[in-house]
Amino acid sequence: DVNTANSVLASVAGIVNNATQSYNVTSQNSGFVAGAPLVQNLRLNNHAAYVSDTWKFSPRLTLIGGVRWEYFSPVSERDGLLIQPTLINNNAAQTLTGDATLNFAGRNLYNKDLNNFAPNVGFAWDVFGTGRTVVRGGYSIHFTNADVLEAVLATVSVNSGLVGTTTLNNLNTFASTAPKLSAPAFKIPITTAENFNNTAGQAVQGLIDPNLQSPYAQQYSFGIQQRVGSMTIEARFVGTHSVKDLRQIDFNQINVNQAGFLEDFKNARSNGLLASAAGLGFDPRYNAKVAGSVVLPFFNSLPSGGALTNSAVRTPILQNQIGSLAQTYQGAGFFPTNIPGFSYFPNPNTLYSSELTNLTSSNYNGLQLEARRALKGMQFQVSYAFSKALSDTSVVRGLDAQLDNNNHSIERARAPWDLTNAFKATHYIPLPFGQGHRLSSSHGAVNKLIGGWALSGFLNIQNGSPISFLSARGTLNRGARSAQNTVDTTLTLDGLKAITGVYKTGDGIFFVDPSRIGPNGAGVAADGAAPFAGQVFFNPGAGTVGSLQRRILNSPWVNDYNFALVKETRISERQSVQFRADFYNVFNHPTFAAGQPAGAPTDYNVNSLTFGRITTQYYSADGIGPRVVQFGLLYKF
């Protein structure tokens, strides 16, 4: 109450207790300027030239070929107001793990890429010369900017030095005589160590690969089209292989495999569990009175013995989060006294040091079947796609750093946009009423009333989005780099499929069989406790990441049918009135959206107390979930 009263008094009386002001630069030589906004004038130019030709080798065979040259200029800042570390020995790893010098990067942040040649070839072959059986195929390369503007800016804008802040605390003055703040000293170039001190140990670094290249995708297809009566049937194989996509590498990944840290961490957890079983509570320290307790030489070499009785240390030990504990120790300065220069991070002067480079790839391969028919004004089309999309990143922009730099292969999994099965059908059926139809009237007004009606619809049946089971624990890397850390399980893929789906119970709807969920609602037992009956998921151990692949299952199937009743009344050759009755999700079929939180990517955290629950419906691309009925009247001219 006293604090609240003081805040009210300060607001009413205009008392100033503290003051803060940020400063930006307007040029490389301006220093910090009061009142100047933070502005970056980024540029990315795209130029292309192509040549293409079509050859009619015979009435039945047509070839097409060409090549396109694509040039995406390096991302530049008009005034050169971006900084990044200056390369040491032309080596990114050495630069980002050493005491580099940050300086203005110049207008261009990386070198030009001038060899982007993209061929394009294809053919169409009328097999029997009747125009009823056609074989088509093609191959092409396409270069893309891959959201490079945002990726580059997000990488280098983290470098400290272009924004200065002045803060005054413990003031006792009034707004009418507000204190004056002065801009801090501006220093560019600045070393990594100096930045670390200026930012109270929160410095980060971002570097653009000087030889960053334009990502590109190879596309290939082969298809057969057959006409049967009034129906056209087509089967196609379609593939895309995307390479040189952008991704960050954090060279400052925590190293838990040094100086016996990992072994001692496991022993400390074992000590704690033994002490707990002896009724002494979770105490990781060595206790000669507890059978099985062992000495901890690494922790003993730390200040205060590693503060093993502190909850900020005990909790990550109990949870196997050695990466998170390493970050805590680094920030607190808890280093082995017998190892000079020891650091849990390769670079002790930064929290992370990332390079944006060409690292990621993805591919899509699909079988597509399609049938189309148009008859007496009626149109029908059905299609089915069976496909697989794989990627080693979970985001398009490539800003997520790897979980483990030494094991890039664990990132490879189904892409978040992968849909194994997708069936779609559309129809348009004009009703046989009115002038020109069998059911008509000799009266023009009646024909206008009963004519022009049509039924249309769109049916969509497909797999739900891929879903992951995550622990999100810092069992190898620090917690902020472990959002995609998965879990261990005792089940095979078939076993996982058998315990997932849609379970409707009196306690709600679940994606995971409720018998596999703990009494507290989590997917795992409490840390240090015995597994509950039916438990199949487990948090990973210290020094490991989960063995379960990401996005291993599909969320529930999507079933959606949209229907429309349309009445077109023609007034003149150029004018008409259209009445529409649209029924979105006409059967009001609920499609349940798995994952947490609602509306987020479909992932489940096994440590959540609402693990495995379904709490919302899926909303389609048009924003429709439950049934929506819409009426419309349009005047067309």
PDB file of C-alpha atoms in Angstrom, residues 13-14 53 133 148 173 193 259 420 489 506 535 559:
ATOM      1  CA  ALA A  13       2.391  15.835  -7.900  1.00  0.00           C
ATOM      2  CA  GLY A  14       4.643  15.301 -10.933  1.00  0.00           C
ATOM      3  CA  ASP A  53      11.995 -20.671 -77.097  1.00  0.00           C
ATOM      4  CA  THR A 133      -3.259 -38.984 -74.490  1.00  0.00           C
ATOM      5  CA  VAL A 148      16.392 -12.161 -47.019  1.00  0.00           C
ATOM      6  CA  THR A 173      12.650  16.320  -8.351  1.00  0.00           C
ATOM      7  CA  ALA A 193      34.738  -7.414 -24.665  1.00  0.00           C
ATOM      8  CA  ALA A 259      36.244 -30.639 -17.365  1.00  0.00           C
ATOM      9  CA  THR A 420       0.474 -36.409 -46.456  1.00  0.00           C
ATOM     10  CA  THR A 489       9.420 -42.529 -25.504  1.00  0.00           C
ATOM     11  CA  GLY A 506     -16.627 -36.277 -19.712  1.00  0.00           C
ATOM     12  CA  GLN A 535       3.396 -43.229 -18.909  1.00  0.00           C
ATOM     13  CA  ASN A 559     -13.185 -32.301 -43.062  1.00  0.00           C
TER      14      ASN A 559
END
